[in-house]
Short mmCIF file of C-alpha atoms and ligand atoms in Angstrom, two decimals:
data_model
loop_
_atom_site.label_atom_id
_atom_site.label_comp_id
_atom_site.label_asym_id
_atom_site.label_seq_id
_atom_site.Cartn_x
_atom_site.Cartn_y
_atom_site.Cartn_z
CA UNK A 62 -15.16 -7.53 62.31
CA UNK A 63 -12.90 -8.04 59.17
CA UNK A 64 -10.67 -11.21 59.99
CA UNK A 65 -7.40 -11.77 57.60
CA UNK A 66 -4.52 -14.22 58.22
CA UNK A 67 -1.24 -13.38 56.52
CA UNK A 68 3.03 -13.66 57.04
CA UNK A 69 3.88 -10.26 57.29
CA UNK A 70 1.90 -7.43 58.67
CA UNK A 71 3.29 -4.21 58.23
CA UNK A 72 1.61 -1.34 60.44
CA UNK A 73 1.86 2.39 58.67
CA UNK A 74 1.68 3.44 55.26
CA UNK A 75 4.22 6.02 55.54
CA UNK A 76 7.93 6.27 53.79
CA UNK A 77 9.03 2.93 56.44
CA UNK A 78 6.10 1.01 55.73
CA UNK A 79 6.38 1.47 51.92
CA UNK A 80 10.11 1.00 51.73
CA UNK A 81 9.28 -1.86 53.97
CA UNK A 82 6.16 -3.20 51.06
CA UNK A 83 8.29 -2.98 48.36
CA UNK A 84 11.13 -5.03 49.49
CA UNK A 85 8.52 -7.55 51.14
CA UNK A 86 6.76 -7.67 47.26
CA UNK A 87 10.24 -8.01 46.15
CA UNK A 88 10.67 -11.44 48.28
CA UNK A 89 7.12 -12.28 47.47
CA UNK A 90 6.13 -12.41 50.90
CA UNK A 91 2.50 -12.47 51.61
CA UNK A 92 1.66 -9.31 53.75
CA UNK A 93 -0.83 -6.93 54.49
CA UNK A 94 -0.43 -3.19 54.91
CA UNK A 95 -2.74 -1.40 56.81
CA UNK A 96 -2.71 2.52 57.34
CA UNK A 97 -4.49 5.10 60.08
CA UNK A 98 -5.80 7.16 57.63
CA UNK A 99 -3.89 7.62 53.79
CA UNK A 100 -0.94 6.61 53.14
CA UNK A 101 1.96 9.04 52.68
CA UNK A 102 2.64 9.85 56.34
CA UNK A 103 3.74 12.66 58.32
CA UNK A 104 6.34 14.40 55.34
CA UNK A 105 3.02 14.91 52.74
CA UNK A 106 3.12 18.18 54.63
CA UNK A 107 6.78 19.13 54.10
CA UNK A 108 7.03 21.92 51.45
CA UNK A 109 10.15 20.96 49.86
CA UNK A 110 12.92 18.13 50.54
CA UNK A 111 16.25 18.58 48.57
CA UNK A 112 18.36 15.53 50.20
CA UNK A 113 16.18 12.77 48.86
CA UNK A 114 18.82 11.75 46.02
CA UNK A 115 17.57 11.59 42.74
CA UNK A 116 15.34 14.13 43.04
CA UNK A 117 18.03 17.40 41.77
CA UNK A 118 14.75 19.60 42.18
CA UNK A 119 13.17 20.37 45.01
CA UNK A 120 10.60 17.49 45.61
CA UNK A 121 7.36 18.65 47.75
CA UNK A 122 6.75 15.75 50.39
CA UNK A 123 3.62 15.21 48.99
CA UNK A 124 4.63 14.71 45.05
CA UNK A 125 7.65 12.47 46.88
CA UNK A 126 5.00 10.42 48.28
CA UNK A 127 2.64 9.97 45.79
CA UNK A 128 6.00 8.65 43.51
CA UNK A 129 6.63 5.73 46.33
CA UNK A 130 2.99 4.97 45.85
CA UNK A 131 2.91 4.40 42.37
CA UNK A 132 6.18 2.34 43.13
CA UNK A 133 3.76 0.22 45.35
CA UNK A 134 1.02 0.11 42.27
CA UNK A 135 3.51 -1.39 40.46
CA UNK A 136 3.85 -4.20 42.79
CA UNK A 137 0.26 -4.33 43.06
CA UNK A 138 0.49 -3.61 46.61
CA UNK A 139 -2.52 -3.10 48.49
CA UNK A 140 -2.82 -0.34 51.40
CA UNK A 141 -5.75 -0.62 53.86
CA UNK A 142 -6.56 2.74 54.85
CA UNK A 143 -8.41 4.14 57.85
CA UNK A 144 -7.51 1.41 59.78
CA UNK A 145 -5.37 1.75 63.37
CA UNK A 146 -4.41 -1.36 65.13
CA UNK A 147 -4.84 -0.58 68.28
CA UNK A 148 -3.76 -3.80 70.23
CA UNK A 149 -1.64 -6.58 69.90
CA UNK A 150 -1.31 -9.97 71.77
CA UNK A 151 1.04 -13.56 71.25
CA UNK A 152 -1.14 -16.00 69.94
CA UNK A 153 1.59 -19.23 71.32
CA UNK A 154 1.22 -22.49 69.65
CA UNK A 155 3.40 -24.60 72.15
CA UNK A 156 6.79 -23.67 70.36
CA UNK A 157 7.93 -20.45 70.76
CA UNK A 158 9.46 -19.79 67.53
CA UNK A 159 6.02 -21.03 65.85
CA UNK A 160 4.00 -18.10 67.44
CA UNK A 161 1.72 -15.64 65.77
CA UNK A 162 0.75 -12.36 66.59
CA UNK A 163 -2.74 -11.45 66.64
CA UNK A 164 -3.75 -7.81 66.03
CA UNK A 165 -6.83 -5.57 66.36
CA UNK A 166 -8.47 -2.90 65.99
CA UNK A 167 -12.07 -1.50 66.01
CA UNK A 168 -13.49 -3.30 63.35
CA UNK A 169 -10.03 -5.31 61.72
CA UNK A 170 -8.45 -8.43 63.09
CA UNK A 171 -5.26 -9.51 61.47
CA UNK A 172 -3.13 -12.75 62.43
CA UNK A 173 0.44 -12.26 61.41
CA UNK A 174 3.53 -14.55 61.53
CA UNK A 175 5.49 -11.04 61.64
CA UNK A 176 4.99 -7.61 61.82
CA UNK A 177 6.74 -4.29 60.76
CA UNK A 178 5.68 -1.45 63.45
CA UNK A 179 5.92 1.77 61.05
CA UNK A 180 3.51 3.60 62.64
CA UNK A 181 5.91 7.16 62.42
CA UNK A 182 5.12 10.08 64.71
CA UNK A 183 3.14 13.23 65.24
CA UNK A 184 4.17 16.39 66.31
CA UNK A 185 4.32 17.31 69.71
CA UNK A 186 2.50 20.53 71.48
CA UNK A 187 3.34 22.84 73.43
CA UNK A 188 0.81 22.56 76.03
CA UNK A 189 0.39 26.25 77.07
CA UNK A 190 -2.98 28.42 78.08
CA UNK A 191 -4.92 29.39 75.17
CA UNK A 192 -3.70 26.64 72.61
CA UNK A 193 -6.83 23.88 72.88
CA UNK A 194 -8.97 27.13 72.50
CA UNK A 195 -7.07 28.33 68.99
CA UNK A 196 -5.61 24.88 67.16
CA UNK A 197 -7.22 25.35 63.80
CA UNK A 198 -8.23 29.26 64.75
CA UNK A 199 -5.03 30.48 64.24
CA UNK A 200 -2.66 27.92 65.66
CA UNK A 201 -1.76 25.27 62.73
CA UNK A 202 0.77 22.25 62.29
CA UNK A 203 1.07 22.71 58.94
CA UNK A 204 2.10 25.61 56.81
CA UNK A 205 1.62 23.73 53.55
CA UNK A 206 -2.18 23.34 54.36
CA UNK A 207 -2.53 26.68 56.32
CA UNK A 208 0.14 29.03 55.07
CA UNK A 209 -1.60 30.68 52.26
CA UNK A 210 -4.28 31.95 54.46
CA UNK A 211 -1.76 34.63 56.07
CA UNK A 212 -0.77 36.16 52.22
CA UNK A 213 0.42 39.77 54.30
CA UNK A 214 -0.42 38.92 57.20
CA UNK A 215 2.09 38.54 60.53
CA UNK A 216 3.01 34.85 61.79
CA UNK A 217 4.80 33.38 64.05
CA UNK A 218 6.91 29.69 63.95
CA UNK A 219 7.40 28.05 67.21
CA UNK A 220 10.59 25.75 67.42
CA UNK A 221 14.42 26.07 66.15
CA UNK A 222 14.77 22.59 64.23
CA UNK A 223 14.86 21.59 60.76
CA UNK A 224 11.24 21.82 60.62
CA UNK A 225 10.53 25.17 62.06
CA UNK A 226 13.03 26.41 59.83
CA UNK A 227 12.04 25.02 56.70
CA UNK A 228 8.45 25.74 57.06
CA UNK A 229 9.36 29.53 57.92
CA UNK A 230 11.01 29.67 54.81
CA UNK A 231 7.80 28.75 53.04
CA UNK A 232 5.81 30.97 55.30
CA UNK A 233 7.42 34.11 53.84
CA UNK A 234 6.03 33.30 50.57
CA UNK A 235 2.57 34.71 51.94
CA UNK A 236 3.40 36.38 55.15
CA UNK A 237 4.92 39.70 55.58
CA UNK A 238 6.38 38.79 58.44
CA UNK A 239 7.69 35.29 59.97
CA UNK A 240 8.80 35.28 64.09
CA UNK A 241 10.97 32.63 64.88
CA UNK A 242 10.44 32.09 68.50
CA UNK A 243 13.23 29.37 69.84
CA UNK A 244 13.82 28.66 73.31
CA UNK A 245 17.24 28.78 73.26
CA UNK A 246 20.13 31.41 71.65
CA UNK A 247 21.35 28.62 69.18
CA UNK A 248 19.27 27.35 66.19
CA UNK A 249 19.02 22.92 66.46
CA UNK A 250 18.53 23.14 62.24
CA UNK A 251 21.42 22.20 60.14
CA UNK A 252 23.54 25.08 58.99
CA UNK A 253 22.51 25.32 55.31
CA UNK A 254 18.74 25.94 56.18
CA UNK A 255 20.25 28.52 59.15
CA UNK A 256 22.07 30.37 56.51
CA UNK A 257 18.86 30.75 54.66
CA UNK A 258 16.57 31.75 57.27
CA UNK A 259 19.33 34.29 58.26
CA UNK A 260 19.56 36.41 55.17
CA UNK A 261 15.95 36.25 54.71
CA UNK A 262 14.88 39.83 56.01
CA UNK A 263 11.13 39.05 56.64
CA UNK A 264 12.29 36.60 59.42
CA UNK A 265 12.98 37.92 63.12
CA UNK A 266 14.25 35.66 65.61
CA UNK A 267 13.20 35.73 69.12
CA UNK A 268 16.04 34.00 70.83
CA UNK A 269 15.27 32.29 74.35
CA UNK A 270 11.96 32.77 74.22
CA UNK A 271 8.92 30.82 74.52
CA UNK A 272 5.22 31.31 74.18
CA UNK A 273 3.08 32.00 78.13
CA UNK A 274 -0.21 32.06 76.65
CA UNK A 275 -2.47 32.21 73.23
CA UNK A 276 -4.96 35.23 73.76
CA UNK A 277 -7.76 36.56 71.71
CA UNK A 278 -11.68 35.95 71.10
CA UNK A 279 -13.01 34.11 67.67
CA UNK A 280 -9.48 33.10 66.44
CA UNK A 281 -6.13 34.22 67.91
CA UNK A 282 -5.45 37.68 68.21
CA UNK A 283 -2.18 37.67 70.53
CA UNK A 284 1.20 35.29 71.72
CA UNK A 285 2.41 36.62 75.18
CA UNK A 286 6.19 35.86 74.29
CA UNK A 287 8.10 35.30 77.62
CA UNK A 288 12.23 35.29 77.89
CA UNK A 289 13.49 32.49 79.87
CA UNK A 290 16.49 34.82 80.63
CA UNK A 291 15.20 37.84 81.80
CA UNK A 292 11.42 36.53 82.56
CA UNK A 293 10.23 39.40 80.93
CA UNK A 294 7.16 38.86 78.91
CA UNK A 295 5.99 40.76 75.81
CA UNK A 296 2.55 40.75 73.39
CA UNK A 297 2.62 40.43 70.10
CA UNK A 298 -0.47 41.01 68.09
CA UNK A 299 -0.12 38.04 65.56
CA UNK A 300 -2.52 36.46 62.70
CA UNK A 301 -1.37 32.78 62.89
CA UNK A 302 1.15 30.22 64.80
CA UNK A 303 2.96 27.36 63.44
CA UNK A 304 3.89 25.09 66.24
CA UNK A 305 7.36 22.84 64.93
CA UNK A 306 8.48 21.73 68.28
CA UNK A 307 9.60 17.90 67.24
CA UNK A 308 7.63 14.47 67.55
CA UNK A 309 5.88 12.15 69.54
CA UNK A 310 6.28 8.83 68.44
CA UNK A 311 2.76 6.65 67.60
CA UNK A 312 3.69 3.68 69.78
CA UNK A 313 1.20 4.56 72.39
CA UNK A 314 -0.89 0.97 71.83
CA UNK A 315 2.42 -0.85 72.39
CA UNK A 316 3.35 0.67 75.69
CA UNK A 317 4.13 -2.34 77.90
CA UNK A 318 4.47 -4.97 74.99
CA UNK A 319 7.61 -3.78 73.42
CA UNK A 320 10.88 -1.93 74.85
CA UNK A 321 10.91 1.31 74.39
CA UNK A 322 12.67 4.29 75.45
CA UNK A 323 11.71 7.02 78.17
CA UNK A 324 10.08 9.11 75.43
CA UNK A 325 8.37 5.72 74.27
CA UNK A 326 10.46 5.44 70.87
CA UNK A 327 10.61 1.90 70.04
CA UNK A 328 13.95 -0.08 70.52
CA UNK A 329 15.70 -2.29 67.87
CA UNK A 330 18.92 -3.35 66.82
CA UNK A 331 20.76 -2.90 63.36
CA UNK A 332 18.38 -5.34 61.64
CA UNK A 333 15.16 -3.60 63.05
CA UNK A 334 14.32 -6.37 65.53
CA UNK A 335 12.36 -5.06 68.74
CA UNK A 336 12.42 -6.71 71.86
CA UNK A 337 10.14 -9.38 70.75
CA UNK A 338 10.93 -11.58 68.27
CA UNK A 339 9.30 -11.69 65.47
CA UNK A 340 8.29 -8.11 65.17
CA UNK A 341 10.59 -5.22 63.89
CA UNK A 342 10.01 -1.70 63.89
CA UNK A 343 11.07 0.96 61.13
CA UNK A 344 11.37 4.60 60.58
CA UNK A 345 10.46 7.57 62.90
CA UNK A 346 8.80 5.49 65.78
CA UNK A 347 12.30 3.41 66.24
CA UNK A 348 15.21 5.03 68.64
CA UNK A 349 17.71 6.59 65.75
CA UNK A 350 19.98 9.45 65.20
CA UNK A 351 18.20 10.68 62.21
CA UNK A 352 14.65 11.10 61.52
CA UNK A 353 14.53 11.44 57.46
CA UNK A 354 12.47 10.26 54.30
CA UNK A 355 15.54 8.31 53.63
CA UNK A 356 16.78 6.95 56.47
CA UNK A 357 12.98 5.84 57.17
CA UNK A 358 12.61 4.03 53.79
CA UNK A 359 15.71 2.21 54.70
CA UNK A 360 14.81 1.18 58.09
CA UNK A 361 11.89 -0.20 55.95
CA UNK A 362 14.30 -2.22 53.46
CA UNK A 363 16.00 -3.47 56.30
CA UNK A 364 13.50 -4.89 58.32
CA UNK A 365 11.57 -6.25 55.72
CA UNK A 366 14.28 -8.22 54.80
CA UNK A 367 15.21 -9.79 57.98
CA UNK A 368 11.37 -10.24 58.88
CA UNK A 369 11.48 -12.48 55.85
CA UNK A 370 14.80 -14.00 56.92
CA UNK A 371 12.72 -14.85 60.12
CA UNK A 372 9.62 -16.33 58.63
CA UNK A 373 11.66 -18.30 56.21
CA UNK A 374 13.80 -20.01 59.73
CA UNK A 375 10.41 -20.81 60.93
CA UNK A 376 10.04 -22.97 58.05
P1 NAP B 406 13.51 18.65 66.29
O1 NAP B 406 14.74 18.54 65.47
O2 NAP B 406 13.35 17.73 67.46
O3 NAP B 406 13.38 20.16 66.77
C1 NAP B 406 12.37 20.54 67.67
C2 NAP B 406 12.60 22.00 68.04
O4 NAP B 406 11.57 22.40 68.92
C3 NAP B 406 13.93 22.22 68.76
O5 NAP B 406 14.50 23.43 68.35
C4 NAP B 406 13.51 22.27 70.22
O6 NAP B 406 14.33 23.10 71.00
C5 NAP B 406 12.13 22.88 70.14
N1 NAP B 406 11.26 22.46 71.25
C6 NAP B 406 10.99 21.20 71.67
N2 NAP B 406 10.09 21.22 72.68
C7 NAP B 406 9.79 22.53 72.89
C8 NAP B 406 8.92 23.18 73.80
N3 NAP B 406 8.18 22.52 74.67
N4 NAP B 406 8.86 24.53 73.74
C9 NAP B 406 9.60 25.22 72.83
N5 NAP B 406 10.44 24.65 71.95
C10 NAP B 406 10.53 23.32 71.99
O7 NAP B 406 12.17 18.42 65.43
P2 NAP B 406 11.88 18.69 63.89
O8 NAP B 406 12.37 20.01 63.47
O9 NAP B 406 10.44 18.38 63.73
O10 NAP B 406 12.70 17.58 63.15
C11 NAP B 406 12.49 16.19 63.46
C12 NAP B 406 13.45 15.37 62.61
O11 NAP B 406 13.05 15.46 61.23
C13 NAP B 406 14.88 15.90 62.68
O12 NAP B 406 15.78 14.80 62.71
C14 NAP B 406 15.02 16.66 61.40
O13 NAP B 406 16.37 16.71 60.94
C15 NAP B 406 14.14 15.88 60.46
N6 NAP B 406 13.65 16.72 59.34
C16 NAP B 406 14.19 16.49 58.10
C17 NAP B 406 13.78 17.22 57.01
C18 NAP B 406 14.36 16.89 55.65
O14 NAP B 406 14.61 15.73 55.37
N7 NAP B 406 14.58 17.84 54.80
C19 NAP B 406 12.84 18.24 57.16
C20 NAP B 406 12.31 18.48 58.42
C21 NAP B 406 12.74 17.70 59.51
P3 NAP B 406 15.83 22.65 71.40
O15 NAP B 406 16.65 22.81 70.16
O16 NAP B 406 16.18 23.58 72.49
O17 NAP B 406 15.74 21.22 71.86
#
């Protein structure tokens, strides 16, 4: 077991936890980053993001991430990959404003006057017959990793938000044809990428719908399609899936220790504080209206700054 002590711990090595480093470098706080598995974080698999600003041209989530990394380099900021905390505890020292938090995981153990909770989100499943049997066989998460393995081939993209959208677009590069299959008759993506996806003719939409079953025998071979409206069902004969149906926060090892909310997204206020002093949370995990590269870096700014303000009062 690897045992550090530091001020700041900051849990996740995505866009939050980085934003989060480089503002804690900045106030030349001593902290520790420590990361599942690499750093970059859920949007290394987004094809293209055009609202990060200063990036005119389309940025791929990956080349965005790898810039915020050398940002960290630069600060000589060290990330400690492939390693999950996976339980926390209040170490008390008779005064409650003098506490530390101590933190573990399988092998780590890290003592921290503070901690940033960055630990993002993953995407959430649909949870249908058939779909254990054909995740990587034909149903994938990722269209950047996956989507060039279907060059004329029929898919099929579950899910009507930004993300489904976005990743059909990238699908058509390869595919000859892209299904949108949204349970409802309205699209949740903002209107720009709707407009897109609209006048691109090898997209179909299959309004209302959503997927009964995954069928077939080495890899998938059929979706049974069923409309919530009618209840009739249909069979498509279809090469590959792309499940986009939203996220599932990564707070899972906190449940009980922090307030959260019924979906177990972490709850703070406007300066990132949970419900326990002394540790803040930033970025996708947190309860917030938008779930973006740059709202997540901020988050990270923000509670960096005021876990500083904290460990300096402790002083
Ligand atoms: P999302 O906005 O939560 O959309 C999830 C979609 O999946 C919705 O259309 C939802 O339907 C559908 N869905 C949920 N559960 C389902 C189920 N069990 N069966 C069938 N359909 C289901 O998730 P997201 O698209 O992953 O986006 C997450 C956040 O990231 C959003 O805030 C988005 O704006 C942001 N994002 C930003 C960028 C960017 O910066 N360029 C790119 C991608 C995503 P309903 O609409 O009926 O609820």
């Amino acid at each position: 077991m690897k045992k550090f002590k530091t001020e700041l711990l900051i849990i996740g090595a995505g866009p939050s936890g980085l934003g989060a480093a480089i503002y804690a470098a900045r106030a030349a706080l001593d902290f520790f980053v420590v990361e599942k598995f690499i750093a970059g974080g859920q949007i290394v698999v987004t094809e293209f993001i055009e609202n990060y600003p200063g990036f005119k041209d389309d940025v791929s989530g990956f080349d965005l991430m790898q810039s915020i990394i050398e940002h960290c380099k630069k600060f000589n900021i060290n990330i400690h990959e492939s390693q999950s905390i996976e339980s926390m505890e209040i170490l008390r020292s008779g005064r409650k404003s003098k506490c530390k938090f101590v933190c573990r995981g399988q092998d780590i153990e890290v003592v921290a006057g503070s901690i940033i909770i960055a630990t993002g989100a993953s995407p959430r499943r649909l949870y249908v017959e058939g779909e254990n049997e054909f995740i990587g066989n034909g149903i994938s998460f990722c269209a950047t990793c996956d989507g060039a393995l279907y060059r004329d081939k029929e898919v099929m993209v579950i899910g009507g938000g930004d993300t489904a959208i976005q990743e059909a677009m990238f699908l058509v590069k390869f595919a000859s044809k892209v299904y949108i299959v949204h349970r409802r008759d309205e699209l949740r993506a903002v209107k720009s990428l709707q407009a897109k996806a609209f006048a691109q003719p090898k997209i179909e939409f299959l309004f209302d719908s959503v997927v009964d079953r995954f069928t077939g025998g080495n890899k998938l071979e059929e979706v049974t399609i069923k409309n919530v409206k009618t209840n009739e069902k249909t069979v498509k004969k279809i090469d590959g899936v792309f499940e986009y149906v939203g996220i599932k926060p990564n707070s899972d090892f906190l449940k009980g220790f922090l307030k959260m909310d019924e979906w177990g997204f972490i709850i703070t206020d406007e300066k990132m504080s949970t419900s326990v002093s002394g540790i803040f949370a930033a970025g996708d995990v947190r309860v917030t209206p938008l779930r973006q590269v740059i709202t997540a870096v901020s988050d990270g700014a923000v509670a960096a700054t005021f876990a500083d303000k904290y460990l300096d009062d402790l002083d």
